[in-house]
Amino acid sequence: MYDLVIRNGKLVTEKGVIDADLAVLGGKIANIVPRSQAPGTDAVSIGDSAEKIDAEGKYVLPGGVDVHTHLDMPLRDGLKSADDFVTGTIAAAIGGTTTVVDYACQEPQGSLKEALNVWKGKAKGACVDYGMHMTIARVDDETLSEMADMVSQGVTSFKIYLVYDMRLNDEEIYTVLERSAHLGTLVTVHCENYGVIRYRTKKLLAEGKADPKYHAISRPDRCEGEAVNRVLQIAAMADMAPVYIVHNTCREGVKYIEEARSMGQPVFAETCPQYLLLDDSKYELPGFEGAKYVMSPPLRSKADQEYLWQAIKNGTIKVIATDHCPFTFEEKKIGLHNFSAIPNGGTGIEERIALMYSEGRKQGLSYTDLSKLTATNPAKLFGMYPRKGTIRIGSDADLVLYDADRKTTITHDILHENVDYTCYEGVTVDGYPAMTILRGKVIAKDRAFVGEMGKGQFIRRDLP
Ligand code: DUC
Ligand code: ZN
Ligand code: ZN
């Protein structure tokens, strides 16, 4: 007797899509029975269960794994990202994501342990499972030694920035990467050139160029390319430390990743829906509308979008995450007369799965390809596989029933993110998640959260 059986779905497995019934016991996938093996007798073949779901006509996807979120993230002057772990994970659940890995942040004078405790406190109300990456804001003996403690706490990846107040210099980057190589962890890197952006920003503002569109002009693609190249060179010198370049936006950066990968360097690349689906024409919108798309790196050209799709298809980009970091339009208005004061970040935690399965299919990607980009690969790279990110016996029963025929126009009012706009207003997707299951429990159905609050579990991640 199983807890749950899902019948008649098309299961999106790593080996392809199969018509099969799936049984859940104790929160895990307990059995998978292809229907072709038992024609007309599926009810008998898989066995009985307390709860039954008919997935006729629907795809059953592995629950989405979003490895780039900033929930409840303090920015400055008391300003925080608009979604906390409750609202953000409810939105994630409804949108078909069952695991997030959020970026905990070391305080300039604080320890990594303190930061982890703070983030675990923030995450208490989480409604999907969650892990943490640890952002390193200060490089000294204490931090370097604490990196090993993080591994024993299940935090097996770190983040470094080349811009913002927590940016590291080249010596610090080298030191962290060398330590990470020794520990077997993965360092994720935000790549942009700080000095060039600072100079251009000051110049633009001095010329009275303060509108949101100048945000993009202040940080062109070569800023990203230079920083990606620099990090790859440093990583190669620092014992070939594996690195994961977050939110790739453009050819200028990805070309260096392609070259490094072709030489066998361990480098992994992520992009996000906004860089695949939105372009820099958004900065030409009237009034202050462009502020909604002020994020870093900024949106790029249509040619860059095309390059990113090709990099997905040729296997250079392995992960599509969100960088979900919303601020309300009101909060964005802090930068009404100075683009550099606009809080950086956009939406996506709820929209990602619908957007990527719809647009990805149009690009010729298969359901299995898309499940790898949005679930399997991130779970593997960040030490959660095969517990997360795949449909196979023994894995957590984190599943999404995806209705490929539920054409939906995304608007702010149908979403649950705690913010007053979506970057994808008016985008029509071919299909939509109809139900989300976390460890065998239905937590979202027909765009409503129906789970128990606060049932998300902290995932202690293995070394990748
Ligand atoms: N970029 C953003 O736009 N927001 C959060 C952090 C980042 O790197
Ligand atoms: Zn970033
Ligand atoms: Zn980010």
Coordinates of C-alpha atoms and ligand atoms in Angstrom, one line a residue:
M1 CA 0.0 0.0 0.0
Y2 CA 1.5 3.3 -1.1
D3 CA 0.8 6.8 0.2
L4 CA 0.2 8.1 -3.3
V5 CA 0.0 6.9 -6.8
I6 CA 0.1 9.2 -9.9
R7 CA -1.4 7.4 -12.9
N8 CA -1.5 8.1 -16.6
G9 CA 1.2 10.8 -16.7
K10 CA 4.0 11.3 -19.1
L11 CA 7.1 11.0 -16.8
V12 CA 10.0 13.3 -17.7
T13 CA 13.0 11.2 -16.7
E14 CA 16.7 11.6 -17.5
K15 CA 16.4 9.0 -20.2
G16 CA 13.4 10.5 -21.9
V17 CA 9.7 10.8 -21.5
I18 CA 7.8 7.6 -20.6
D19 CA 4.2 6.8 -20.1
A20 CA 4.2 5.4 -16.6
D21 CA 2.5 5.3 -13.3
L22 CA 4.5 6.4 -10.2
A23 CA 4.1 5.4 -6.6
V24 CA 5.2 7.3 -3.5
L25 CA 5.9 5.9 0.0
G26 CA 7.3 7.9 2.9
G27 CA 8.0 10.9 0.7
K28 CA 10.2 9.0 -1.7
I29 CA 9.5 7.7 -5.2
A30 CA 8.9 4.0 -4.4
N31 CA 7.9 2.5 -7.8
I32 CA 7.7 3.4 -11.5
V33 CA 5.7 1.2 -13.8
P34 CA 5.7 1.9 -17.5
R35 CA 2.2 1.5 -18.8
S36 CA 3.3 -0.4 -21.9
Q37 CA 4.3 -3.3 -19.7
A38 CA 0.9 -3.7 -18.3
P39 CA -1.7 -2.8 -21.0
G40 CA -5.0 -2.1 -19.5
T41 CA -4.0 -3.3 -16.1
D42 CA -2.1 -0.3 -14.7
A43 CA -4.2 -0.1 -11.5
V44 CA -3.2 -3.7 -10.6
S45 CA 0.4 -3.4 -11.7
I46 CA 1.4 -0.4 -9.6
G47 CA -0.6 -1.3 -6.5
D48 CA -3.0 0.5 -4.3
S49 CA -2.5 3.8 -2.4
A50 CA -4.2 6.1 0.1
E51 CA -4.2 9.0 -2.3
K52 CA -4.6 8.9 -6.1
I53 CA -3.9 11.5 -8.7
D54 CA -4.9 11.1 -12.3
A55 CA -2.3 12.9 -14.5
E56 CA -4.0 12.1 -17.8
G57 CA -2.7 14.4 -20.5
K58 CA -0.1 15.9 -18.2
Y59 CA 3.7 15.7 -18.0
V60 CA 5.2 14.8 -14.7
L61 CA 8.4 16.8 -14.2
P62 CA 11.0 16.6 -11.5
G63 CA 10.3 19.5 -9.1
G64 CA 12.2 22.6 -10.1
V65 CA 15.6 23.3 -8.4
D66 CA 16.3 27.0 -8.4
V67 CA 19.9 27.5 -7.2
H68 CA 20.0 31.3 -7.3
T69 CA 17.7 33.2 -5.1
H70 CA 18.0 36.2 -2.8
L71 CA 15.2 35.8 -0.3
D72 CA 14.9 38.3 2.6
M73 CA 18.2 39.8 1.4
P74 CA 19.3 43.0 3.2
L75 CA 20.5 45.5 0.6
R76 CA 21.1 48.8 2.4
D77 CA 19.5 51.3 4.7
G78 CA 17.0 48.7 6.0
L79 CA 15.9 47.8 2.4
K80 CA 15.4 44.1 1.8
S81 CA 14.4 42.0 -1.2
A82 CA 10.6 42.0 -1.2
D83 CA 10.1 38.2 -0.9
D84 CA 11.1 36.4 2.2
F85 CA 11.3 32.7 2.7
V86 CA 7.5 32.4 3.2
T87 CA 6.2 34.5 0.3
G88 CA 9.1 33.5 -2.0
T89 CA 8.8 29.8 -1.5
I90 CA 5.0 29.8 -1.8
A91 CA 5.5 31.5 -5.1
A92 CA 8.2 29.0 -6.0
A93 CA 5.9 26.1 -5.1
I94 CA 3.0 27.4 -7.2
G95 CA 5.4 27.9 -10.1
G96 CA 6.7 24.3 -9.9
T97 CA 9.9 24.8 -7.9
T98 CA 10.4 22.5 -4.9
T99 CA 14.0 23.3 -3.9
V100 CA 15.7 26.6 -3.7
V101 CA 19.4 27.3 -2.8
D102 CA 19.6 30.8 -1.4
Y103 CA 22.6 33.1 -1.0
A104 CA 23.4 33.6 2.7
C105 CA 25.7 36.6 3.2
Q106 CA 28.6 37.0 5.6
E107 CA 28.5 40.4 7.3
P108 CA 31.7 42.5 6.7
Q109 CA 32.8 41.9 10.3
G110 CA 30.8 38.7 10.9
S111 CA 31.7 35.0 10.7
L112 CA 30.3 32.4 8.2
K113 CA 28.7 30.5 11.1
E114 CA 26.8 33.6 12.2
A115 CA 25.6 34.2 8.7
L116 CA 24.4 30.6 8.4
N117 CA 22.5 30.9 11.6
V118 CA 20.9 34.1 10.5
W119 CA 19.8 32.6 7.2
K120 CA 18.5 29.4 8.9
G121 CA 16.4 31.7 11.1
K122 CA 15.1 33.5 8.1
A123 CA 14.3 30.2 6.4
K124 CA 12.1 28.8 9.2
G125 CA 8.9 29.5 7.4
A126 CA 10.0 28.0 4.1
C127 CA 7.4 26.1 2.2
V128 CA 9.7 24.2 -0.2
D129 CA 13.1 22.6 0.6
Y130 CA 16.1 24.8 0.7
G131 CA 19.9 24.9 0.9
M132 CA 22.3 27.7 1.3
H133 CA 25.3 28.9 -0.5
M134 CA 27.6 31.1 1.6
T135 CA 28.7 34.5 0.3
I136 CA 32.2 35.4 1.4
A137 CA 32.6 39.1 2.1
R138 CA 35.8 39.1 4.1
V139 CA 38.9 37.0 3.4
D140 CA 41.1 36.3 6.4
D141 CA 42.3 33.3 8.4
E142 CA 39.0 33.0 10.3
T143 CA 36.9 32.9 7.1
L144 CA 39.2 30.5 5.3
S145 CA 39.2 28.1 8.2
E146 CA 35.4 28.4 8.6
M147 CA 34.9 27.3 5.0
A148 CA 35.6 23.7 6.2
D149 CA 32.9 24.1 8.9
M150 CA 30.5 25.1 6.3
V151 CA 31.1 21.8 4.4
S152 CA 30.3 19.9 7.6
Q153 CA 27.1 21.9 7.9
G154 CA 26.0 20.9 4.4
V155 CA 26.9 24.2 2.8
T156 CA 29.2 23.0 0.0
S157 CA 29.3 26.1 -2.2
F158 CA 30.4 29.6 -1.8
K159 CA 29.8 32.9 -3.6
I160 CA 32.1 35.7 -4.4
Y161 CA 31.4 39.0 -6.0
L162 CA 33.7 41.1 -8.2
V163 CA 31.4 44.1 -7.7
Y164 CA 29.4 45.7 -4.9
D165 CA 30.6 46.4 -1.4
M166 CA 31.4 42.7 -0.7
R167 CA 33.7 42.5 -3.8
L168 CA 37.0 40.7 -3.5
N169 CA 40.3 41.7 -5.0
D170 CA 42.4 39.4 -7.2
E171 CA 44.5 38.2 -4.2
E172 CA 41.4 37.4 -2.2
I173 CA 39.8 35.6 -5.2
Y174 CA 42.9 33.5 -5.6
T175 CA 43.0 32.7 -1.9
V176 CA 39.3 31.6 -1.7
L177 CA 39.6 29.5 -4.9
E178 CA 42.8 27.8 -3.7
R179 CA 41.0 26.9 -0.4
S180 CA 37.9 25.7 -2.2
A181 CA 40.0 23.5 -4.5
H182 CA 41.5 21.9 -1.4
L183 CA 38.1 21.4 0.2
G184 CA 36.4 20.1 -3.0
T185 CA 33.7 22.8 -2.9
L186 CA 32.3 24.9 -5.7
V187 CA 32.7 28.7 -5.8
T188 CA 30.0 30.7 -7.6
V189 CA 31.1 34.0 -9.0
H190 CA 29.3 37.3 -10.0
C191 CA 31.5 38.6 -12.8
E192 CA 31.6 42.3 -13.6
N193 CA 34.5 44.7 -13.6
Y194 CA 34.0 47.1 -10.7
G195 CA 36.4 49.9 -11.6
V196 CA 35.1 50.3 -15.2
I197 CA 31.5 50.4 -14.0
R198 CA 32.4 52.9 -11.2
Y199 CA 34.2 55.2 -13.7
R200 CA 31.4 55.0 -16.3
T201 CA 28.7 55.6 -13.7
K202 CA 30.3 58.7 -12.4
K203 CA 30.8 60.1 -15.9
L204 CA 27.3 59.4 -17.0
L205 CA 25.8 61.0 -13.9
A206 CA 28.1 64.0 -14.3
E207 CA 26.7 64.4 -17.8
G208 CA 23.2 64.4 -16.4
K209 CA 22.5 60.9 -17.7
A210 CA 20.5 59.5 -14.8
D211 CA 17.6 57.5 -16.3
P212 CA 17.3 53.7 -15.8
K213 CA 18.6 53.1 -19.3
Y214 CA 22.1 54.3 -18.3
H215 CA 22.3 51.5 -15.9
A216 CA 23.0 49.2 -18.9
I217 CA 25.3 51.7 -20.5
S218 CA 27.3 51.9 -17.3
R219 CA 28.1 48.2 -17.3
P220 CA 28.5 46.9 -20.9
D221 CA 29.1 43.3 -21.9
R222 CA 32.9 43.7 -21.9
C223 CA 32.7 44.4 -18.2
E224 CA 31.3 40.9 -17.8
G225 CA 33.7 39.4 -20.3
E226 CA 36.8 40.8 -18.6
A227 CA 35.6 39.6 -15.2
V228 CA 34.7 36.1 -16.5
N229 CA 38.1 35.8 -18.2
R230 CA 39.9 37.0 -15.1
V231 CA 38.2 34.6 -12.8
L232 CA 38.9 31.7 -15.1
Q233 CA 42.6 32.6 -15.3
I234 CA 42.8 32.9 -11.6
A235 CA 40.9 29.7 -11.0
A236 CA 43.3 27.9 -13.4
M237 CA 46.3 29.2 -11.4
A238 CA 44.6 28.4 -8.1
D239 CA 44.9 24.6 -8.4
M240 CA 42.3 24.5 -11.2
A241 CA 39.6 25.3 -8.7
P242 CA 36.1 24.5 -10.0
V243 CA 34.0 27.7 -10.6
Y244 CA 30.4 28.3 -11.4
I245 CA 29.7 31.6 -13.2
V246 CA 26.3 32.9 -12.2
H247 CA 23.8 34.7 -14.4
N248 CA 25.6 34.7 -17.8
T249 CA 24.1 37.3 -20.1
C250 CA 26.3 37.6 -23.2
R251 CA 28.7 36.3 -25.8
E252 CA 31.5 38.3 -24.3
G253 CA 31.5 36.2 -21.1
V254 CA 30.3 32.9 -22.4
K255 CA 33.0 32.7 -25.1
Y256 CA 35.7 32.5 -22.4
I257 CA 33.8 29.8 -20.7
E258 CA 33.5 27.8 -23.9
E259 CA 37.3 28.2 -24.4
A260 CA 38.1 27.1 -20.9
R261 CA 35.8 24.1 -21.0
S262 CA 37.3 23.0 -24.3
M263 CA 40.7 23.0 -22.5
G264 CA 39.2 20.8 -19.7
Q265 CA 38.9 23.5 -17.1
P266 CA 36.2 22.8 -14.5
V267 CA 33.9 25.7 -15.1
F268 CA 30.1 25.6 -15.1
A269 CA 27.7 28.2 -16.4
E270 CA 24.3 29.5 -15.4
T271 CA 21.9 31.8 -17.1
C272 CA 18.4 33.1 -16.1
P273 CA 15.1 33.5 -18.0
Q274 CA 15.4 37.3 -18.1
Y275 CA 18.6 37.0 -20.2
L276 CA 17.1 34.6 -22.6
L277 CA 13.7 36.2 -23.0
L278 CA 14.0 39.9 -22.4
D279 CA 16.4 42.3 -24.1
D280 CA 17.8 45.8 -23.6
S281 CA 14.9 47.4 -25.4
K282 CA 13.2 47.3 -22.0
Y283 CA 15.4 50.2 -21.0
E284 CA 13.8 52.4 -23.7
L285 CA 10.3 52.1 -22.1
P286 CA 8.8 55.4 -21.2
G287 CA 9.1 57.1 -17.9
F288 CA 10.7 55.1 -15.1
E289 CA 9.4 51.8 -16.4
G290 CA 12.9 50.6 -17.3
A291 CA 13.7 50.5 -13.6
K292 CA 11.8 47.3 -13.4
Y293 CA 14.6 45.7 -15.4
V294 CA 17.5 47.3 -13.5
M295 CA 19.4 44.2 -12.5
S296 CA 23.1 43.3 -12.7
P297 CA 24.3 42.3 -15.1
P298 CA 21.8 44.2 -17.2
L299 CA 19.6 42.9 -20.0
R300 CA 21.6 42.6 -23.3
S301 CA 21.0 42.5 -27.0
K302 CA 18.9 40.1 -29.0
A303 CA 22.2 38.7 -30.5
D304 CA 23.3 37.9 -27.0
Q305 CA 20.1 36.0 -26.3
E306 CA 20.7 34.0 -29.4
Y307 CA 24.2 33.2 -28.2
L308 CA 22.9 32.1 -24.8
W309 CA 20.4 29.7 -26.5
Q310 CA 23.2 28.2 -28.6
A311 CA 25.4 27.8 -25.5
I312 CA 22.5 25.9 -23.8
K313 CA 22.2 23.7 -26.9
N314 CA 25.9 23.0 -27.1
G315 CA 26.1 22.2 -23.4
T316 CA 28.2 25.2 -22.2
I317 CA 25.3 26.5 -20.1
K318 CA 24.1 23.8 -17.8
V319 CA 21.7 25.6 -15.5
I320 CA 18.8 28.0 -15.7
A321 CA 18.2 29.6 -12.3
T322 CA 16.5 32.9 -11.6
D323 CA 18.5 35.4 -9.5
H324 CA 15.1 36.2 -8.0
C325 CA 15.7 39.4 -6.1
P326 CA 12.6 41.6 -6.3
F327 CA 12.1 45.2 -5.1
T328 CA 8.8 47.0 -5.5
F329 CA 8.4 49.7 -8.0
E330 CA 8.1 52.2 -5.1
E331 CA 11.5 50.9 -3.8
K332 CA 13.0 51.3 -7.2
K333 CA 12.0 55.0 -7.1
I334 CA 14.9 55.6 -4.7
G335 CA 16.8 55.9 -7.9
L336 CA 14.3 58.1 -9.8
H337 CA 17.1 60.7 -10.4
N338 CA 20.1 58.4 -10.2
F339 CA 20.1 55.0 -11.9
S340 CA 22.9 53.8 -9.7
A341 CA 20.7 54.1 -6.7
I342 CA 18.0 51.8 -8.1
P343 CA 17.9 48.6 -6.1
N344 CA 19.1 45.9 -8.4
G345 CA 17.0 42.8 -9.1
G346 CA 13.9 41.4 -10.8
T347 CA 11.4 38.6 -10.5
G348 CA 11.3 35.0 -11.6
I349 CA 11.0 32.4 -8.9
E350 CA 7.4 31.7 -9.8
E351 CA 7.6 32.2 -13.6
R352 CA 10.8 30.2 -14.3
I353 CA 9.3 26.7 -15.0
A354 CA 6.4 28.0 -17.1
L355 CA 8.7 30.3 -19.1
M356 CA 11.4 27.8 -19.7
Y357 CA 9.3 24.8 -20.7
S358 CA 7.3 27.0 -23.0
E359 CA 10.1 29.0 -24.6
G360 CA 12.6 26.1 -24.4
R361 CA 10.3 23.8 -26.4
K362 CA 10.0 26.5 -29.1
Q363 CA 13.8 26.5 -29.2
G364 CA 13.8 22.8 -30.0
L365 CA 14.8 21.6 -26.5
S366 CA 13.1 18.4 -25.3
Y367 CA 11.2 18.0 -22.0
T368 CA 14.2 16.0 -20.7
D369 CA 16.7 18.7 -21.8
L370 CA 14.6 21.3 -19.9
S371 CA 14.2 19.1 -16.8
K372 CA 18.0 18.8 -16.8
L373 CA 18.5 22.6 -17.1
T374 CA 16.0 23.5 -14.4
A375 CA 16.4 20.6 -12.0
T376 CA 18.8 17.7 -12.6
N377 CA 22.0 19.7 -13.5
P378 CA 21.7 22.2 -10.6
A379 CA 21.0 19.3 -8.2
K380 CA 24.1 17.5 -9.4
L381 CA 26.4 20.5 -9.4
F382 CA 25.4 21.5 -5.9
G383 CA 25.4 18.1 -4.2
M384 CA 21.7 17.3 -4.0
Y385 CA 21.5 14.5 -6.6
P386 CA 19.9 12.0 -6.8
R387 CA 17.8 13.0 -3.8
K388 CA 16.6 16.1 -5.7
G389 CA 16.3 17.0 -9.4
T390 CA 15.3 13.6 -10.9
I391 CA 12.4 11.2 -11.2
R392 CA 13.8 7.8 -10.2
I393 CA 13.2 5.3 -7.5
G394 CA 14.6 6.4 -4.2
S395 CA 14.6 10.1 -5.0
D396 CA 12.4 12.6 -3.0
A397 CA 8.9 12.6 -4.5
D398 CA 9.2 16.3 -5.7
L399 CA 7.1 16.4 -8.7
V400 CA 5.2 18.9 -10.9
L401 CA 2.2 18.0 -13.1
Y402 CA 2.7 20.3 -16.1
D403 CA -0.3 21.0 -18.3
A404 CA 1.3 21.6 -21.7
D405 CA -2.1 22.8 -23.0
R406 CA -2.8 25.4 -20.3
K407 CA -1.9 28.5 -22.3
T408 CA -1.5 31.3 -19.8
T409 CA -0.7 35.0 -20.1
I410 CA 1.6 36.0 -17.2
T411 CA 0.5 39.1 -15.4
H412 CA 1.3 40.4 -12.0
D413 CA -2.2 39.6 -10.7
I414 CA -1.9 35.9 -11.3
L415 CA 1.4 35.6 -9.4
H416 CA 2.1 35.3 -5.7
E417 CA 5.5 37.0 -5.5
N418 CA 5.4 39.8 -2.9
V419 CA 6.1 42.5 -5.3
D420 CA 3.9 44.9 -7.4
Y421 CA 5.1 43.9 -10.9
T422 CA 6.6 41.0 -12.9
C423 CA 9.4 41.3 -15.5
Y424 CA 7.2 39.1 -17.7
E425 CA 4.0 41.1 -17.8
G426 CA 2.0 40.0 -20.8
V427 CA 4.2 37.1 -21.8
T428 CA 2.1 34.2 -23.0
V429 CA 3.3 30.7 -22.2
D430 CA 2.0 27.5 -23.9
G431 CA 1.6 25.5 -20.7
Y432 CA 1.6 25.9 -16.9
P433 CA 2.3 23.9 -13.8
A434 CA -1.0 22.5 -12.6
M435 CA 0.1 20.8 -9.4
T436 CA 3.3 20.7 -7.3
I437 CA 4.2 17.9 -4.9
L438 CA 6.9 18.1 -2.3
R439 CA 8.1 14.8 -0.8
G440 CA 4.8 13.2 -1.7
K441 CA 2.5 16.0 -0.4
V442 CA 0.5 18.2 -2.8
I443 CA 1.6 21.7 -1.9
A444 CA 0.2 23.7 -4.8
K445 CA -2.7 23.2 -7.2
D446 CA -4.2 25.3 -9.9
R447 CA -2.1 28.4 -9.0
A448 CA -2.9 28.2 -5.3
F449 CA -0.7 27.1 -2.4
V450 CA -2.5 24.2 -0.6
G451 CA 0.4 22.8 1.5
E452 CA 1.2 23.2 5.1
M453 CA 3.2 26.3 5.9
G454 CA 6.8 26.0 7.0
K455 CA 7.2 22.4 5.9
G456 CA 10.3 23.1 3.8
Q457 CA 13.4 21.2 5.1
F458 CA 17.0 22.4 5.1
I459 CA 19.0 20.3 2.7
R460 CA 22.5 19.4 3.9
R461 CA 24.3 19.2 0.6
D462 CA 27.1 16.8 -0.2
L463 CA 30.3 17.9 -1.9
P464 CA 29.5 18.2 -5.6
Ligands
DUC1 N1 22.2 41.2 -9.2 C1 21.0 41.6 -9.1 O1 20.4 42.2 -10.0 N2 20.3 41.5 -7.9 C2 20.9 40.8 -6.8 C3 22.3 40.5 -6.9 C4 22.9 40.6 -8.2 O2 24.0 40.2 -8.4
ZN2 ZN 24.9 38.5 -9.1
ZN3 ZN 22.3 36.9 -7.5

